[in-house]
mmCIF file of C-alpha atoms and ligand atoms in Angstrom:
data_model
loop_
_atom_site.group_PDB
_atom_site.id
_atom_site.type_symbol
_atom_site.label_atom_id
_atom_site.label_comp_id
_atom_site.label_asym_id
_atom_site.label_seq_id
_atom_site.Cartn_x
_atom_site.Cartn_y
_atom_site.Cartn_z
ATOM 1 C CA MET A 1 -33.096 -16.372 -18.582
ATOM 2 C CA ILE A 2 -31.618 -16.086 -15.102
ATOM 3 C CA LYS A 3 -30.021 -12.702 -14.179
ATOM 4 C CA ASN A 4 -27.530 -12.999 -11.272
ATOM 5 C CA VAL A 5 -27.422 -10.339 -8.563
ATOM 6 C CA SER A 6 -23.995 -10.858 -7.660
ATOM 7 C CA GLU A 7 -20.592 -13.057 -8.316
ATOM 8 C CA LEU A 8 -18.772 -14.925 -5.850
ATOM 9 C CA ARG A 9 -15.340 -14.769 -7.023
ATOM 10 C CA GLN A 10 -12.442 -16.919 -5.326
ATOM 11 C CA ASP A 11 -8.811 -15.769 -4.937
ATOM 12 C CA LEU A 12 -6.432 -17.866 -6.371
ATOM 13 C CA VAL A 13 -4.005 -17.266 -3.614
ATOM 14 C CA SER A 14 -5.728 -17.078 -0.451
ATOM 15 C CA GLY A 15 -8.562 -19.229 -1.416
ATOM 16 C CA ASP A 16 -10.929 -16.345 -0.019
ATOM 17 C CA TRP A 17 -14.346 -15.433 -1.646
ATOM 18 C CA VAL A 18 -15.070 -11.925 -2.435
ATOM 19 C CA VAL A 19 -18.638 -10.268 -3.652
ATOM 20 C CA ILE A 20 -18.770 -8.390 -6.817
ATOM 21 C CA ALA A 21 -22.356 -6.568 -7.097
ATOM 22 C CA THR A 22 -23.602 -6.673 -10.391
ATOM 23 C CA ALA A 23 -27.506 -6.223 -10.231
ATOM 24 C CA ARG A 24 -26.889 -2.944 -7.970
ATOM 25 C CA ALA A 25 -23.344 -2.319 -9.611
ATOM 26 C CA LYS A 26 -22.866 1.098 -9.672
ATOM 27 C CA ARG A 27 -21.291 3.297 -12.365
ATOM 28 C CA PRO A 28 -17.790 5.392 -12.244
ATOM 29 C CA HIS A 29 -19.747 8.557 -11.794
ATOM 30 C CA ASP A 30 -21.934 7.231 -8.647
ATOM 31 C CA PHE A 31 -18.428 7.276 -6.606
ATOM 32 C CA LEU A 32 -17.687 10.878 -7.070
ATOM 33 C CA LYS A 33 -19.221 12.276 -3.969
ATOM 34 C CA ARG A 34 -16.718 14.484 -2.998
ATOM 35 C CA LYS A 35 -16.813 18.060 -4.437
ATOM 36 C CA HIS A 36 -14.051 19.668 -2.647
ATOM 37 C CA ARG A 37 -10.772 18.212 -1.375
ATOM 38 C CA ARG A 38 -10.584 17.047 2.000
ATOM 39 C CA PRO A 39 -9.994 19.482 5.156
ATOM 40 C CA VAL A 40 -6.574 19.987 5.785
ATOM 41 C CA GLN A 41 -5.846 20.773 9.804
ATOM 42 C CA PRO A 42 -4.429 23.831 10.487
ATOM 43 C CA LYS A 43 -0.407 24.234 9.914
ATOM 44 C CA LYS A 44 0.054 25.763 13.542
ATOM 45 C CA ASP A 45 -1.473 22.485 15.010
ATOM 46 C CA CYS A 46 0.325 19.994 12.978
ATOM 47 C CA PRO A 47 3.255 18.052 14.740
ATOM 48 C CA PHE A 48 5.268 17.335 11.343
ATOM 49 C CA GLU A 49 6.062 20.981 10.548
ATOM 50 C CA THR A 50 9.502 20.675 11.996
ATOM 51 C CA LEU A 51 12.081 17.949 12.944
ATOM 52 C CA LYS A 52 13.229 19.961 16.108
ATOM 53 C CA GLY A 53 13.451 17.413 19.280
ATOM 54 C CA LYS A 54 13.010 14.805 16.960
ATOM 55 C CA LYS A 55 14.872 11.888 16.337
ATOM 56 C CA VAL A 56 15.402 11.734 12.852
ATOM 57 C CA LEU A 57 16.090 8.207 11.497
ATOM 58 C CA LEU A 58 16.528 9.238 7.755
ATOM 59 C CA GLN A 59 16.278 12.548 5.782
ATOM 60 C CA TYR A 60 16.372 12.976 2.190
ATOM 61 C CA GLN A 61 17.187 16.279 0.761
ATOM 62 C CA HIS A 62 14.771 18.234 -1.813
ATOM 63 C CA ALA A 63 17.700 18.657 -3.999
ATOM 64 C CA ASP A 64 16.815 21.808 -6.310
ATOM 65 C CA ASN A 65 12.982 21.186 -5.039
ATOM 66 C CA PHE A 66 12.567 18.944 -8.120
ATOM 67 C CA GLY A 67 11.108 21.615 -10.219
ATOM 68 C CA ARG A 68 9.148 23.014 -7.346
ATOM 69 C CA ASN A 69 11.570 26.227 -7.156
ATOM 70 C CA ASN A 70 8.732 28.570 -5.645
ATOM 71 C CA LYS A 71 9.181 27.008 -2.118
ATOM 72 C CA LYS A 72 12.059 27.604 0.180
ATOM 73 C CA ASN A 73 12.562 24.707 2.675
ATOM 74 C CA GLU A 74 13.954 25.902 6.118
ATOM 75 C CA ASN A 75 16.267 23.272 6.110
ATOM 76 C CA ASN A 76 15.820 21.173 2.582
ATOM 77 C CA TRP A 77 14.618 18.193 3.438
ATOM 78 C CA PHE A 78 12.029 16.435 1.370
ATOM 79 C CA VAL A 79 11.046 13.211 3.456
ATOM 80 C CA ALA A 80 12.015 12.366 6.854
ATOM 81 C CA VAL A 81 11.865 9.168 9.345
ATOM 82 C CA ILE A 82 11.248 9.623 12.930
ATOM 83 C CA PRO A 83 9.875 7.096 15.518
ATOM 84 C CA ASN A 84 5.957 7.351 15.939
ATOM 85 C CA LYS A 85 5.298 9.218 19.052
ATOM 86 C CA TYR A 86 2.704 6.699 20.157
ATOM 87 C CA PRO A 87 3.966 3.246 18.755
ATOM 88 C CA ALA A 88 1.895 0.321 18.719
ATOM 89 C CA PHE A 89 5.040 -1.767 19.022
ATOM 90 C CA GLY A 90 8.285 -1.110 21.201
ATOM 91 C CA GLU A 91 10.715 -2.327 23.453
ATOM 92 C CA GLY A 92 10.257 -5.657 25.640
ATOM 93 C CA LEU A 93 11.241 -9.006 25.659
ATOM 94 C CA CYS A 94 11.630 -11.042 22.306
ATOM 95 C CA MET A 95 9.373 -13.834 21.983
ATOM 96 C CA VAL A 96 8.992 -14.596 25.270
ATOM 97 C CA GLU A 97 5.674 -16.812 25.718
ATOM 98 C CA ARG A 98 3.853 -16.205 28.919
ATOM 99 C CA HIS A 99 0.414 -17.404 30.189
ATOM 100 C CA GLU A 100 -2.482 -16.122 31.798
ATOM 101 C CA THR A 101 -4.948 -19.183 32.629
ATOM 102 C CA LEU A 102 -6.229 -19.910 29.285
ATOM 103 C CA PHE A 103 -4.105 -17.513 27.263
ATOM 104 C CA ASN A 104 -0.853 -16.988 25.848
ATOM 105 C CA TRP A 105 0.607 -13.490 25.638
ATOM 106 C CA MET A 106 3.709 -11.963 25.045
ATOM 107 C CA ASP A 107 5.568 -8.431 24.602
ATOM 108 C CA GLY A 108 4.648 -6.285 21.403
ATOM 109 C CA VAL A 109 8.291 -5.830 20.619
ATOM 110 C CA GLY A 110 9.070 -3.979 17.228
ATOM 111 C CA PHE A 111 9.518 -0.822 15.646
ATOM 112 C CA HIS A 112 7.050 1.719 14.465
ATOM 113 C CA GLU A 113 8.110 4.673 12.389
ATOM 114 C CA VAL A 114 6.702 7.722 10.487
ATOM 115 C CA LEU A 115 8.056 8.743 7.056
ATOM 116 C CA VAL A 116 7.077 12.556 7.118
ATOM 117 C CA TYR A 117 6.877 14.361 3.636
ATOM 118 C CA ARG A 118 7.653 17.841 3.845
ATOM 119 C CA ASP A 119 4.636 19.683 2.484
ATOM 120 C CA HIS A 120 1.648 20.047 4.716
ATOM 121 C CA SER A 121 -0.898 19.992 2.012
ATOM 122 C CA LEU A 122 0.795 17.881 -1.175
ATOM 123 C CA PRO A 123 -0.803 14.689 -1.366
ATOM 124 C CA LEU A 124 1.161 11.806 -2.410
ATOM 125 C CA ALA A 125 -1.026 11.645 -5.307
ATOM 126 C CA LEU A 126 0.537 14.753 -6.602
ATOM 127 C CA PHE A 127 4.526 14.236 -6.078
ATOM 128 C CA ASN A 128 6.206 14.081 -9.062
ATOM 129 C CA GLN A 129 8.108 11.135 -10.482
ATOM 130 C CA LYS A 130 11.456 12.126 -8.463
ATOM 131 C CA GLU A 131 9.601 12.986 -5.263
ATOM 132 C CA THR A 132 7.840 9.463 -5.610
ATOM 133 C CA GLU A 133 11.298 7.517 -6.023
ATOM 134 C CA LEU A 134 12.313 9.202 -3.039
ATOM 135 C CA VAL A 135 9.385 7.916 -0.873
ATOM 136 C CA LEU A 136 9.957 4.462 -2.498
ATOM 137 C CA LYS A 137 13.973 4.742 -1.719
ATOM 138 C CA ALA A 138 13.032 5.989 1.971
ATOM 139 C CA TYR A 139 10.566 2.838 2.476
ATOM 140 C CA GLN A 140 13.493 0.572 1.171
ATOM 141 C CA SER A 141 16.294 2.122 3.324
ATOM 142 C CA ARG A 142 14.064 1.718 6.585
ATOM 143 C CA PHE A 143 13.315 -1.657 5.679
ATOM 144 C CA LEU A 144 16.751 -2.773 5.207
ATOM 145 C CA ASN A 145 17.841 -1.229 8.526
ATOM 146 C CA LEU A 146 15.032 -2.585 10.479
ATOM 147 C CA SER A 147 15.251 -6.236 8.859
ATOM 148 C CA GLU A 148 18.538 -6.482 10.662
ATOM 149 C CA LYS A 149 16.902 -6.083 14.116
ATOM 150 C CA ASP A 150 16.559 -8.828 16.682
ATOM 151 C CA CYS A 151 12.656 -10.104 16.792
ATOM 152 C CA VAL A 152 11.760 -8.613 13.451
ATOM 153 C CA GLU A 153 10.058 -10.992 11.371
ATOM 154 C CA TYR A 154 7.932 -8.979 9.002
ATOM 155 C CA ILE A 155 7.887 -5.519 8.413
ATOM 156 C CA LEU A 156 4.629 -3.583 6.936
ATOM 157 C CA ILE A 157 4.849 -0.197 5.084
ATOM 158 C CA PHE A 158 1.772 1.507 4.647
ATOM 159 C CA HIS A 159 -0.052 4.885 3.782
ATOM 160 C CA ASN A 160 -3.491 5.895 5.292
ATOM 161 C CA ASP A 161 -4.679 8.798 3.075
ATOM 162 C CA GLY A 162 -7.542 10.847 4.508
ATOM 163 C CA PRO A 163 -9.701 10.913 7.860
ATOM 164 C CA GLU A 164 -12.055 7.917 6.391
ATOM 165 C CA ALA A 165 -8.508 5.704 5.758
ATOM 166 C CA GLY A 166 -7.457 6.444 9.399
ATOM 167 C CA ALA A 167 -5.148 9.075 9.094
ATOM 168 C CA THR A 168 -5.679 11.341 12.115
ATOM 169 C CA ILE A 169 -3.133 13.940 10.871
ATOM 170 C CA SER A 170 -4.035 15.248 7.445
ATOM 171 C CA HIS A 171 -0.182 16.369 6.941
ATOM 172 C CA PRO A 172 0.551 13.608 4.369
ATOM 173 C CA HIS A 173 2.707 10.772 6.162
ATOM 174 C CA SER A 174 3.558 6.748 5.709
ATOM 175 C CA GLN A 175 4.072 4.412 8.379
ATOM 176 C CA LEU A 176 6.321 1.443 8.806
ATOM 177 C CA ILE A 177 5.633 -1.162 11.698
ATOM 178 C CA ALA A 178 8.088 -4.124 12.181
ATOM 179 C CA VAL A 179 6.836 -7.057 13.906
ATOM 180 C CA PRO A 180 8.211 -10.305 15.736
ATOM 181 C CA ILE A 181 5.145 -12.458 13.885
ATOM 182 C CA ILE A 182 4.168 -12.865 10.638
ATOM 183 C CA PRO A 183 0.461 -11.320 10.225
ATOM 184 C CA PRO A 184 -2.415 -13.717 9.350
ATOM 185 C CA ASP A 185 -3.145 -11.755 5.891
ATOM 186 C CA VAL A 186 0.421 -12.113 5.160
ATOM 187 C CA ALA A 187 0.777 -15.734 6.158
ATOM 188 C CA ARG A 188 -2.360 -16.609 4.117
ATOM 189 C CA SER A 189 -0.970 -14.987 1.322
ATOM 190 C CA ILE A 190 2.253 -16.560 1.756
ATOM 191 C CA ALA A 191 0.711 -20.155 2.314
ATOM 192 C CA GLY A 192 -1.279 -19.741 -0.792
ATOM 193 C CA SER A 193 1.726 -18.535 -3.099
ATOM 194 C CA LYS A 194 3.615 -21.387 -1.605
ATOM 195 C CA ARG A 195 0.765 -24.042 -2.164
ATOM 196 C CA TYR A 196 0.504 -23.102 -5.586
ATOM 197 C CA PHE A 197 4.062 -23.310 -6.552
ATOM 198 C CA GLU A 198 4.051 -26.768 -4.912
ATOM 199 C CA ASN A 199 1.328 -27.848 -7.246
ATOM 200 C CA ARG A 200 2.642 -26.333 -10.440
ATOM 201 C CA GLN A 201 6.105 -25.184 -10.117
ATOM 202 C CA GLU A 202 5.302 -21.667 -10.846
ATOM 203 C CA CYS A 203 4.783 -18.573 -9.122
ATOM 204 C CA VAL A 204 0.749 -17.697 -8.740
ATOM 205 C CA HIS A 205 1.539 -13.950 -8.994
ATOM 206 C CA CYS A 206 3.624 -14.289 -12.083
ATOM 207 C CA VAL A 207 1.010 -16.601 -13.646
ATOM 208 C CA MET A 208 -1.790 -13.644 -12.963
ATOM 209 C CA VAL A 209 0.140 -11.006 -14.293
ATOM 210 C CA ASN A 210 0.679 -12.835 -17.558
ATOM 211 C CA ALA A 211 -3.023 -13.665 -17.600
ATOM 212 C CA GLU A 212 -3.833 -10.012 -17.104
ATOM 213 C CA LYS A 213 -1.599 -8.941 -19.744
ATOM 214 C CA SER A 214 -2.981 -10.800 -22.115
ATOM 215 C CA SER A 215 -6.321 -10.056 -21.227
ATOM 216 C CA GLY A 216 -5.914 -6.511 -20.737
ATOM 217 C CA LYS A 217 -9.457 -5.951 -19.526
ATOM 218 C CA ARG A 218 -8.366 -5.207 -15.867
ATOM 219 C CA ILE A 219 -5.356 -3.371 -16.788
ATOM 220 C CA ILE A 220 -5.262 0.631 -15.200
ATOM 221 C CA TYR A 221 -1.675 1.137 -16.426
ATOM 222 C CA GLU A 222 1.799 -0.613 -17.230
ATOM 223 C CA ASN A 223 5.038 0.470 -17.642
ATOM 224 C CA GLU A 224 8.233 -1.835 -19.163
ATOM 225 C CA ARG A 225 8.396 -3.341 -15.453
ATOM 226 C CA PHE A 226 5.430 -3.064 -13.909
ATOM 227 C CA LEU A 227 1.617 -3.729 -14.177
ATOM 228 C CA SER A 228 -1.353 -1.790 -12.352
ATOM 229 C CA VAL A 229 -4.554 -3.792 -12.468
ATOM 230 C CA ALA A 230 -7.942 -3.801 -10.693
ATOM 231 C CA PRO A 231 -7.685 -7.192 -9.557
ATOM 232 C CA PHE A 232 -10.203 -9.875 -10.532
ATOM 233 C CA VAL A 233 -11.114 -10.547 -6.942
ATOM 234 C CA SER A 234 -11.107 -6.768 -5.841
ATOM 235 C CA ARG A 235 -12.220 -6.776 -2.499
ATOM 236 C CA THR A 236 -13.395 -2.967 -2.861
ATOM 237 C CA ALA A 237 -14.476 -0.899 -5.550
ATOM 238 C CA PHE A 238 -11.797 0.288 -7.342
ATOM 239 C CA GLU A 239 -8.922 -1.702 -5.832
ATOM 240 C CA ILE A 240 -5.913 -1.347 -7.316
ATOM 241 C CA ARG A 241 -2.674 -3.854 -7.226
ATOM 242 C CA ILE A 242 0.444 -3.145 -8.594
ATOM 243 C CA PHE A 243 2.978 -5.822 -9.542
ATOM 244 C CA PRO A 244 6.696 -6.105 -10.878
ATOM 245 C CA LYS A 245 6.011 -8.251 -14.250
ATOM 246 C CA ASN A 246 9.612 -10.098 -13.336
ATOM 247 C CA HIS A 247 9.320 -12.376 -10.306
ATOM 248 C CA GLN A 248 10.857 -10.867 -7.199
ATOM 249 C CA PRO A 249 10.201 -12.166 -3.713
ATOM 250 C CA SER A 250 10.910 -8.945 -1.778
ATOM 251 C CA PHE A 251 10.404 -5.414 -1.958
ATOM 252 C CA GLU A 252 13.724 -4.556 -0.287
ATOM 253 C CA LYS A 253 15.740 -6.024 -2.929
ATOM 254 C CA ILE A 254 14.423 -3.895 -5.730
ATOM 255 C CA SER A 255 16.945 -2.363 -7.940
ATOM 256 C CA HIS A 256 17.734 1.169 -8.177
ATOM 257 C CA GLU A 257 16.270 1.393 -11.953
ATOM 258 C CA ASP A 258 13.158 -0.767 -10.685
ATOM 259 C CA ILE A 259 12.344 1.884 -8.221
ATOM 260 C CA SER A 260 12.096 4.410 -10.845
ATOM 261 C CA PHE A 261 9.497 2.376 -12.691
ATOM 262 C CA ALA A 262 7.815 1.409 -9.570
ATOM 263 C CA ALA A 263 7.482 4.941 -8.666
ATOM 264 C CA ASP A 264 6.123 5.619 -12.046
ATOM 265 C CA ALA A 265 3.411 2.951 -11.492
ATOM 266 C CA LEU A 266 2.671 3.982 -8.242
ATOM 267 C CA ARG A 267 2.368 7.758 -9.048
ATOM 268 C CA ILE A 268 0.257 7.150 -12.106
ATOM 269 C CA SER A 269 -2.351 4.667 -10.367
ATOM 270 C CA LEU A 270 -2.829 7.334 -7.478
ATOM 271 C CA LYS A 271 -3.232 10.218 -9.700
ATOM 272 C CA LYS A 272 -5.409 8.262 -11.716
ATOM 273 C CA LEU A 273 -7.584 7.393 -8.703
ATOM 274 C CA TYR A 274 -7.213 11.165 -7.356
ATOM 275 C CA ILE A 275 -8.482 12.692 -10.567
ATOM 276 C CA GLY A 276 -11.013 9.777 -11.468
ATOM 277 C CA LEU A 277 -12.838 9.559 -7.682
ATOM 278 C CA LYS A 278 -11.802 13.221 -6.858
ATOM 279 C CA ASP A 279 -9.562 12.729 -4.110
ATOM 280 C CA PRO A 280 -10.898 9.622 -2.122
ATOM 281 C CA CYS A 281 -9.493 8.670 1.028
ATOM 282 C CA TYR A 282 -7.560 5.365 0.553
ATOM 283 C CA ASN A 283 -4.802 2.959 2.160
ATOM 284 C CA PHE A 284 -2.104 1.352 0.353
ATOM 285 C CA PHE A 285 0.375 -1.147 1.761
ATOM 286 C CA ILE A 286 3.278 -3.292 0.257
ATOM 287 C CA HIS A 287 3.002 -7.293 0.733
ATOM 288 C CA THR A 288 6.417 -8.554 0.647
ATOM 289 C CA ALA A 289 8.393 -11.754 1.880
ATOM 290 C CA PRO A 290 9.324 -11.650 5.669
ATOM 291 C CA CYS A 291 12.530 -10.595 6.629
ATOM 292 C CA ARG A 292 14.260 -14.013 7.396
ATOM 293 C CA GLY A 293 14.507 -17.149 5.316
ATOM 294 C CA GLU A 294 15.289 -18.239 1.962
ATOM 295 C CA GLN A 295 12.338 -20.111 2.065
ATOM 296 C CA TYR A 296 9.998 -17.391 0.494
ATOM 297 C CA GLN A 297 11.345 -17.648 -2.973
ATOM 298 C CA HIS A 298 7.836 -18.570 -4.431
ATOM 299 C CA TYR A 299 6.594 -15.408 -3.175
ATOM 300 C CA HIS A 300 5.856 -12.358 -5.587
ATOM 301 C CA TRP A 301 6.021 -8.651 -3.591
ATOM 302 C CA HIS A 302 3.451 -6.238 -4.677
ATOM 303 C CA ILE A 303 1.300 -2.928 -3.852
ATOM 304 C CA GLU A 304 -2.235 -2.936 -2.618
ATOM 305 C CA ILE A 305 -4.111 0.257 -3.168
ATOM 306 C CA LEU A 306 -7.710 0.124 -1.356
ATOM 307 C CA PRO A 307 -9.538 3.279 -1.632
ATOM 308 C CA LYS A 308 -12.628 3.600 1.139
ATOM 309 C CA THR A 309 -15.697 3.466 -0.658
ATOM 310 C CA ALA A 310 -17.917 1.988 1.731
ATOM 311 C CA ILE A 311 -18.257 1.532 5.523
ATOM 312 C CA TRP A 312 -17.936 -1.721 7.289
ATOM 313 C CA ALA A 313 -21.069 -2.530 8.802
ATOM 314 C CA GLY A 314 -22.530 -5.663 10.189
ATOM 315 C CA PHE A 315 -22.182 -7.845 7.035
ATOM 316 C CA GLU A 316 -18.784 -6.691 6.561
ATOM 317 C CA LEU A 317 -17.697 -7.502 9.956
ATOM 318 C CA GLY A 318 -19.458 -10.746 10.137
ATOM 319 C CA THR A 319 -18.089 -12.073 7.130
ATOM 320 C CA GLY A 320 -14.834 -10.407 6.252
ATOM 321 C CA ILE A 321 -16.023 -9.350 3.051
ATOM 322 C CA GLU A 322 -16.736 -6.076 1.613
ATOM 323 C CA ILE A 323 -19.412 -6.019 -1.234
ATOM 324 C CA ALA A 324 -17.564 -4.581 -4.385
ATOM 325 C CA THR A 325 -19.899 -2.224 -5.794
ATOM 326 C CA ILE A 326 -18.567 -2.102 -9.296
ATOM 327 C CA ALA A 327 -16.961 -4.828 -11.277
ATOM 328 C CA PRO A 328 -13.389 -4.534 -11.473
ATOM 329 C CA GLU A 329 -13.430 -4.833 -15.409
ATOM 330 C CA THR A 330 -15.600 -1.313 -15.323
ATOM 331 C CA ALA A 331 -13.298 0.180 -12.672
ATOM 332 C CA ALA A 332 -10.282 -0.554 -14.685
ATOM 333 C CA GLU A 333 -11.507 0.693 -18.143
ATOM 334 C CA TYR A 334 -12.691 3.888 -16.095
ATOM 335 C CA LEU A 335 -9.419 4.672 -14.604
ATOM 336 C CA ARG A 336 -7.597 3.785 -17.869
ATOM 337 C CA GLY A 337 -9.123 6.443 -19.577
ATOM 338 C CA ILE A 338 -8.158 9.060 -17.306
ATOM 339 C CA LYS A 339 -5.887 11.209 -18.659
ATOM 340 C CA ILE A 340 -2.702 12.226 -16.584
HETATM 341 ZN ZN1 ZN B 401 2.056 19.838 8.837
HETATM 342 ZN ZN1 ZN B 402 6.037 -14.173 -9.440
#
């Protein structure tokens, strides 16, 4: 009998291929490299300890500290949004194409903001329900504000957690970048879901959510309105995606009630990773419809969480494929069993 050494699985939305190692597959416990928490930078060097001298774009109070009554905040804020001191996008002329011999270029116009959480060393994975709701509310509020600005086509909300995930400051923070273009990965995802919709008159993500619900083998967690799964086409070991169960193209239109279910699904998923993989470094981001136009009704917003379990080397950089060294079905079974 032939035993395959790996599986190539095709993404139903983008058409991309991923590789799942089967012969060299690791077991969940092989990922527990870390014995201690990641290093926390000294508070005295931390730029996020005070808001003094910073332009505060949004601030939510830490009402009653949500059960963390042992701490007294100097001015009781829990999340504050400030402009990034070293923005990747900023002022300039909007969508004016210029040319340099063969090449086209334009100004990197946009916004780059940082959402700072009050506690210097409390990771997002350990936020409680109310705190996680505030995080999502802050994401939504800034998204709505920036989507009104000229030149903004797409807004990416993301969170880098830990040095291997690119967080240069250990103090927990998320970021939001508003750009004048639709980025390539997003464009592929949107084009794929549009193609599927045109061919079959249904949303590819709704179809996948229903398929995952009936099979159950890749479910990590679910509540009444959100589903957390290890995707069939996991691009990394222990990748997690969180979908609203009902069709919703745009994250920023999420209802007050849904925020609490989304926060529950995000919090439990992150906490399962935190416990199950002993505080891995990870990135997460929200994929949602572009800001403008009604032509994105076929899209279905979701959160993608990608733990850092491998270093990108020649194969990965040359192909864009990371070999997932655990099957999503095994990863889901393991995380499903982690008690919170
Ligand atoms: Zn700090
Ligand atoms: Zn849908």
